[in-house]
Amino acid sequence: MSNTPMAANPLTRAVLEIDEYASGLGWDQPARLFALVDTAQLRAQEPGLAAQLGLRDEPETTGLTPIEQEEIPAGKPLDEFLGTIAWPDAVAGCALTVERLMLPPSVEASVPEGLSGQKLTQWVAQHPDRQEVRMTVAVLRDGSRDSALRLREKDSPTEVLTGGALVPGLAEALSATFED
């Protein structure tokens, strides 16, 4: 993707590429799952697919190519769906982009006691300080992690936060898809 900023490592570049792709689709989108494959291996082992993805003419650099997977089934909780995934050896990692509502940490103390599940979700959705966020989280088989967060109110490529520990729970769930 031409507008993706150059990042220090291939995983960060892949996360930013997926974030840019999701941004182009707009908000209020379903979660999307991606396999991350080694670009050089993809060119060598699947030249036809590499050509379809526009990778044939790119410079020979190390990197990861995100390949979007089939749509995540509607109505199935994300954690249950992730528990059904097993990746072939050719997949170096995976990534997920998902939209959620968040509250700032300063609101934690005001959450009514005993709220959980659907009631907590409703409370957050009605809170005046809620923020819509798109999270893109990626993990590799070797344990590497990275993520990008984009707030709807600051929907700009220059306002995307990145870091390996931004969404630890989702990173753990994605890492579990590589366990035997």
PDB file of C-alpha atoms in Angstrom:
ATOM      1  CA  MET A   1       0.000   0.000   0.000  1.00  0.00           C
ATOM      2  CA  SER A   2       1.530   3.237  -1.145  1.00  0.00           C
ATOM      3  CA  ASN A   3       0.470   5.403   1.807  1.00  0.00           C
ATOM      4  CA  THR A   4       1.719   3.025   4.498  1.00  0.00           C
ATOM      5  CA  PRO A   5       4.611   4.687   6.317  1.00  0.00           C
ATOM      6  CA  MET A   6       7.870   2.784   6.452  1.00  0.00           C
ATOM      7  CA  ALA A   7       8.224   1.188   9.843  1.00  0.00           C
ATOM      8  CA  ALA A   8      11.224  -0.273  11.580  1.00  0.00           C
ATOM      9  CA  ASN A   9      10.181  -3.919  11.258  1.00  0.00           C
ATOM     10  CA  PRO A  10       8.045  -6.083   8.967  1.00  0.00           C
ATOM     11  CA  LEU A  11       5.390  -6.772  11.617  1.00  0.00           C
ATOM     12  CA  THR A  12       4.775  -3.072  12.249  1.00  0.00           C
ATOM     13  CA  ARG A  13       4.610  -2.461   8.494  1.00  0.00           C
ATOM     14  CA  ALA A  14       2.009  -5.241   8.152  1.00  0.00           C
ATOM     15  CA  VAL A  15      -0.072  -3.819  11.017  1.00  0.00           C
ATOM     16  CA  LEU A  16      -0.022  -0.347   9.464  1.00  0.00           C
ATOM     17  CA  GLU A  17      -0.878  -1.767   6.039  1.00  0.00           C
ATOM     18  CA  ILE A  18      -3.905  -3.573   7.483  1.00  0.00           C
ATOM     19  CA  ASP A  19      -4.921  -0.435   9.396  1.00  0.00           C
ATOM     20  CA  GLU A  20      -4.742   1.575   6.170  1.00  0.00           C
ATOM     21  CA  TYR A  21      -6.795  -1.061   4.328  1.00  0.00           C
ATOM     22  CA  ALA A  22      -9.458  -1.093   7.084  1.00  0.00           C
ATOM     23  CA  SER A  23      -9.509   2.705   7.109  1.00  0.00           C
ATOM     24  CA  GLY A  24     -10.283   2.700   3.392  1.00  0.00           C
ATOM     25  CA  LEU A  25     -13.354   0.557   4.061  1.00  0.00           C
ATOM     26  CA  GLY A  26     -14.754   3.088   6.527  1.00  0.00           C
ATOM     27  CA  TRP A  27     -16.173   2.577   9.986  1.00  0.00           C
ATOM     28  CA  ASP A  28     -18.877   0.211  11.246  1.00  0.00           C
ATOM     29  CA  GLN A  29     -17.219  -2.790   9.604  1.00  0.00           C
ATOM     30  CA  PRO A  30     -17.114  -6.385  10.835  1.00  0.00           C
ATOM     31  CA  ALA A  31     -13.952  -7.851  12.299  1.00  0.00           C
ATOM     32  CA  ARG A  32     -11.455  -9.041   9.681  1.00  0.00           C
ATOM     33  CA  LEU A  33      -8.858 -11.790  10.034  1.00  0.00           C
ATOM     34  CA  PHE A  34      -5.584 -11.945   8.091  1.00  0.00           C
ATOM     35  CA  ALA A  35      -2.908 -14.578   7.631  1.00  0.00           C
ATOM     36  CA  LEU A  36       0.591 -13.093   7.576  1.00  0.00           C
ATOM     37  CA  VAL A  37       2.975 -14.850   5.209  1.00  0.00           C
ATOM     38  CA  ASP A  38       6.633 -14.262   4.461  1.00  0.00           C
ATOM     39  CA  THR A  39       6.661 -12.229   1.241  1.00  0.00           C
ATOM     40  CA  ALA A  40       9.845 -13.824  -0.174  1.00  0.00           C
ATOM     41  CA  GLN A  41       8.479 -17.334   0.436  1.00  0.00           C
ATOM     42  CA  LEU A  42       5.165 -16.357  -1.140  1.00  0.00           C
ATOM     43  CA  ARG A  43       6.936 -15.126  -4.279  1.00  0.00           C
ATOM     44  CA  ALA A  44       8.992 -18.316  -4.503  1.00  0.00           C
ATOM     45  CA  GLN A  45       6.288 -20.871  -3.653  1.00  0.00           C
ATOM     46  CA  GLU A  46       3.168 -19.203  -5.069  1.00  0.00           C
ATOM     47  CA  PRO A  47       4.222 -16.921  -7.944  1.00  0.00           C
ATOM     48  CA  GLY A  48       0.684 -16.781  -9.356  1.00  0.00           C
ATOM     49  CA  LEU A  49      -0.775 -15.625  -6.049  1.00  0.00           C
ATOM     50  CA  ALA A  50       2.099 -13.181  -5.581  1.00  0.00           C
ATOM     51  CA  ALA A  51       1.307 -11.716  -9.007  1.00  0.00           C
ATOM     52  CA  GLN A  52      -2.407 -11.436  -8.108  1.00  0.00           C
ATOM     53  CA  LEU A  53      -1.441  -9.551  -4.948  1.00  0.00           C
ATOM     54  CA  GLY A  54       0.800  -7.189  -6.911  1.00  0.00           C
ATOM     55  CA  LEU A  55       3.997  -8.462  -5.299  1.00  0.00           C
ATOM     56  CA  ARG A  56       5.859  -9.497  -8.437  1.00  0.00           C
ATOM     57  CA  ASP A  57       7.243  -6.027  -9.163  1.00  0.00           C
ATOM     58  CA  GLU A  58       7.967  -4.953  -5.584  1.00  0.00           C
ATOM     59  CA  PRO A  59      11.600  -4.691  -4.502  1.00  0.00           C
ATOM     60  CA  GLU A  60      13.104  -7.834  -3.010  1.00  0.00           C
ATOM     61  CA  THR A  61      12.888  -6.937   0.662  1.00  0.00           C
ATOM     62  CA  THR A  62      11.982  -8.896   3.710  1.00  0.00           C
ATOM     63  CA  GLY A  63       8.418  -8.454   4.752  1.00  0.00           C
ATOM     64  CA  LEU A  64       5.077  -9.933   5.591  1.00  0.00           C
ATOM     65  CA  THR A  65       2.112 -10.027   3.269  1.00  0.00           C
ATOM     66  CA  PRO A  66      -1.352  -9.881   4.881  1.00  0.00           C
ATOM     67  CA  ILE A  67      -3.903 -12.142   3.205  1.00  0.00           C
ATOM     68  CA  GLU A  68      -7.492 -11.548   4.262  1.00  0.00           C
ATOM     69  CA  GLN A  69      -9.331 -14.684   5.302  1.00  0.00           C
ATOM     70  CA  GLU A  70     -12.984 -15.583   4.913  1.00  0.00           C
ATOM     71  CA  GLU A  71     -15.482 -13.470   6.771  1.00  0.00           C
ATOM     72  CA  ILE A  72     -15.819 -14.119  10.483  1.00  0.00           C
ATOM     73  CA  PRO A  73     -19.217 -15.722  11.117  1.00  0.00           C
ATOM     74  CA  ALA A  74     -21.812 -13.205  12.292  1.00  0.00           C
ATOM     75  CA  GLY A  75     -23.256 -13.858  15.712  1.00  0.00           C
ATOM     76  CA  LYS A  76     -20.376 -16.038  16.892  1.00  0.00           C
ATOM     77  CA  PRO A  77     -18.371 -14.540  19.770  1.00  0.00           C
ATOM     78  CA  LEU A  78     -14.876 -13.597  18.629  1.00  0.00           C
ATOM     79  CA  ASP A  79     -13.131 -15.636  21.338  1.00  0.00           C
ATOM     80  CA  GLU A  80     -15.077 -18.762  20.332  1.00  0.00           C
ATOM     81  CA  PHE A  81     -14.255 -18.207  16.667  1.00  0.00           C
ATOM     82  CA  LEU A  82     -10.540 -17.731  17.361  1.00  0.00           C
ATOM     83  CA  GLY A  83     -10.576 -20.984  19.326  1.00  0.00           C
ATOM     84  CA  THR A  84     -11.470 -22.860  16.127  1.00  0.00           C
ATOM     85  CA  ILE A  85      -8.518 -21.632  14.057  1.00  0.00           C
ATOM     86  CA  ALA A  86      -5.450 -23.673  13.159  1.00  0.00           C
ATOM     87  CA  TRP A  87      -2.893 -22.237  10.759  1.00  0.00           C
ATOM     88  CA  PRO A  88      -0.776 -24.189   8.263  1.00  0.00           C
ATOM     89  CA  ASP A  89       3.006 -24.036   8.633  1.00  0.00           C
ATOM     90  CA  ALA A  90       3.330 -21.552   5.741  1.00  0.00           C
ATOM     91  CA  VAL A  91       1.573 -18.892   7.833  1.00  0.00           C
ATOM     92  CA  ALA A  92       4.122 -16.881   9.822  1.00  0.00           C
ATOM     93  CA  GLY A  93       1.539 -14.985  11.854  1.00  0.00           C
ATOM     94  CA  CYS A  94      -1.946 -13.577  11.889  1.00  0.00           C
ATOM     95  CA  ALA A  95      -3.711 -10.285  12.446  1.00  0.00           C
ATOM     96  CA  LEU A  96      -7.185  -9.138  13.339  1.00  0.00           C
ATOM     97  CA  THR A  97      -8.836  -5.783  12.946  1.00  0.00           C
ATOM     98  CA  VAL A  98     -11.914  -5.077  15.036  1.00  0.00           C
ATOM     99  CA  GLU A  99     -13.910  -2.040  16.168  1.00  0.00           C
ATOM    100  CA  ARG A 100     -14.918  -1.546  19.790  1.00  0.00           C
ATOM    101  CA  LEU A 101     -16.120   1.093  22.242  1.00  0.00           C
ATOM    102  CA  MET A 102     -13.606   2.171  24.868  1.00  0.00           C
ATOM    103  CA  LEU A 103     -13.705   4.319  27.936  1.00  0.00           C
ATOM    104  CA  PRO A 104     -10.746   6.325  29.217  1.00  0.00           C
ATOM    105  CA  PRO A 105      -8.980   4.884  32.284  1.00  0.00           C
ATOM    106  CA  SER A 106     -10.336   7.755  34.403  1.00  0.00           C
ATOM    107  CA  VAL A 107     -13.835   6.246  34.093  1.00  0.00           C
ATOM    108  CA  GLU A 108     -12.903   2.838  35.560  1.00  0.00           C
ATOM    109  CA  ALA A 109     -13.735   3.916  39.111  1.00  0.00           C
ATOM    110  CA  SER A 110     -17.261   4.952  38.082  1.00  0.00           C
ATOM    111  CA  VAL A 111     -18.317   1.580  36.613  1.00  0.00           C
ATOM    112  CA  PRO A 112     -21.308   0.388  38.669  1.00  0.00           C
ATOM    113  CA  GLU A 113     -20.580  -2.722  40.732  1.00  0.00           C
ATOM    114  CA  GLY A 114     -21.968  -6.014  39.493  1.00  0.00           C
ATOM    115  CA  LEU A 115     -22.204  -5.040  35.827  1.00  0.00           C
ATOM    116  CA  SER A 116     -20.990  -7.645  33.376  1.00  0.00           C
ATOM    117  CA  GLY A 117     -21.720  -8.995  29.944  1.00  0.00           C
ATOM    118  CA  GLN A 118     -24.551  -7.306  28.069  1.00  0.00           C
ATOM    119  CA  LYS A 119     -25.353  -4.837  30.860  1.00  0.00           C
ATOM    120  CA  LEU A 120     -21.754  -3.599  30.967  1.00  0.00           C
ATOM    121  CA  THR A 121     -21.753  -3.285  27.168  1.00  0.00           C
ATOM    122  CA  GLN A 122     -24.923  -1.187  27.300  1.00  0.00           C
ATOM    123  CA  TRP A 123     -23.510   1.013  30.062  1.00  0.00           C
ATOM    124  CA  VAL A 124     -20.329   1.673  28.047  1.00  0.00           C
ATOM    125  CA  ALA A 125     -22.353   2.376  24.872  1.00  0.00           C
ATOM    126  CA  GLN A 126     -24.377   5.040  26.722  1.00  0.00           C
ATOM    127  CA  HIS A 127     -21.453   6.655  28.551  1.00  0.00           C
ATOM    128  CA  PRO A 128     -20.732  10.220  27.324  1.00  0.00           C
ATOM    129  CA  ASP A 129     -16.936   9.632  27.388  1.00  0.00           C
ATOM    130  CA  ARG A 130     -17.010   6.521  25.196  1.00  0.00           C
ATOM    131  CA  GLN A 131     -14.783   6.450  22.149  1.00  0.00           C
ATOM    132  CA  GLU A 132     -14.968   4.281  19.076  1.00  0.00           C
ATOM    133  CA  VAL A 133     -11.672   2.628  18.265  1.00  0.00           C
ATOM    134  CA  ARG A 134     -10.392   0.327  15.546  1.00  0.00           C
ATOM    135  CA  MET A 135      -7.764  -2.082  16.822  1.00  0.00           C
ATOM    136  CA  THR A 136      -5.438  -3.983  14.530  1.00  0.00           C
ATOM    137  CA  VAL A 137      -3.441  -6.611  16.383  1.00  0.00           C
ATOM    138  CA  ALA A 138      -0.858  -8.948  14.864  1.00  0.00           C
ATOM    139  CA  VAL A 139       1.243 -11.778  16.256  1.00  0.00           C
ATOM    140  CA  LEU A 140       3.932 -14.034  14.830  1.00  0.00           C
ATOM    141  CA  ARG A 141       4.664 -17.650  15.652  1.00  0.00           C
ATOM    142  CA  ASP A 142       7.857 -16.564  17.441  1.00  0.00           C
ATOM    143  CA  GLY A 143       5.803 -14.521  19.928  1.00  0.00           C
ATOM    144  CA  SER A 144       6.375 -11.092  18.374  1.00  0.00           C
ATOM    145  CA  ARG A 145       3.400  -8.750  18.660  1.00  0.00           C
ATOM    146  CA  ASP A 146       2.364  -5.384  17.388  1.00  0.00           C
ATOM    147  CA  SER A 147      -0.822  -3.386  17.192  1.00  0.00           C
ATOM    148  CA  ALA A 148      -2.332  -0.171  15.916  1.00  0.00           C
ATOM    149  CA  LEU A 149      -5.168   1.832  17.458  1.00  0.00           C
ATOM    150  CA  ARG A 150      -7.174   4.411  15.541  1.00  0.00           C
ATOM    151  CA  LEU A 151      -9.820   6.539  17.253  1.00  0.00           C
ATOM    152  CA  ARG A 152     -12.830   7.405  15.135  1.00  0.00           C
ATOM    153  CA  GLU A 153     -12.706  11.020  16.318  1.00  0.00           C
ATOM    154  CA  LYS A 154      -9.052  11.266  15.197  1.00  0.00           C
ATOM    155  CA  ASP A 155      -9.346   9.240  12.000  1.00  0.00           C
ATOM    156  CA  SER A 156      -6.034  10.145  10.403  1.00  0.00           C
ATOM    157  CA  PRO A 157      -2.940   8.079   9.524  1.00  0.00           C
ATOM    158  CA  THR A 158      -0.847  10.491  11.596  1.00  0.00           C
ATOM    159  CA  GLU A 159      -2.964   9.799  14.702  1.00  0.00           C
ATOM    160  CA  VAL A 160      -2.549   5.992  14.747  1.00  0.00           C
ATOM    161  CA  LEU A 161      -0.936   4.662  17.918  1.00  0.00           C
ATOM    162  CA  THR A 162       1.326   1.625  17.575  1.00  0.00           C
ATOM    163  CA  GLY A 163       2.930  -0.696  20.075  1.00  0.00           C
ATOM    164  CA  GLY A 164       3.239  -4.321  21.035  1.00  0.00           C
ATOM    165  CA  ALA A 165       1.379  -4.076  24.339  1.00  0.00           C
ATOM    166  CA  LEU A 166      -1.633  -1.921  23.434  1.00  0.00           C
ATOM    167  CA  VAL A 167      -4.168  -4.778  23.298  1.00  0.00           C
ATOM    168  CA  PRO A 168      -2.638  -7.654  25.287  1.00  0.00           C
ATOM    169  CA  GLY A 169      -5.798  -9.759  25.624  1.00  0.00           C
ATOM    170  CA  LEU A 170      -6.433  -9.854  21.906  1.00  0.00           C
ATOM    171  CA  ALA A 171      -2.749 -10.560  21.214  1.00  0.00           C
ATOM    172  CA  GLU A 172      -2.936 -13.528  23.612  1.00  0.00           C
ATOM    173  CA  ALA A 173      -6.041 -14.859  21.848  1.00  0.00           C
ATOM    174  CA  LEU A 174      -4.338 -14.573  18.452  1.00  0.00           C
ATOM    175  CA  SER A 175      -1.165 -16.247  19.769  1.00  0.00           C
ATOM    176  CA  ALA A 176      -3.276 -19.159  20.983  1.00  0.00           C
ATOM    177  CA  THR A 177      -4.264 -19.904  17.369  1.00  0.00           C
ATOM    178  CA  PHE A 178      -0.669 -21.126  16.835  1.00  0.00           C
ATOM    179  CA  GLU A 179      -0.600 -23.493  19.803  1.00  0.00           C
ATOM    180  CA  ASP A 180      -0.906 -27.217  19.167  1.00  0.00           C
TER     181      ASP A 180
END
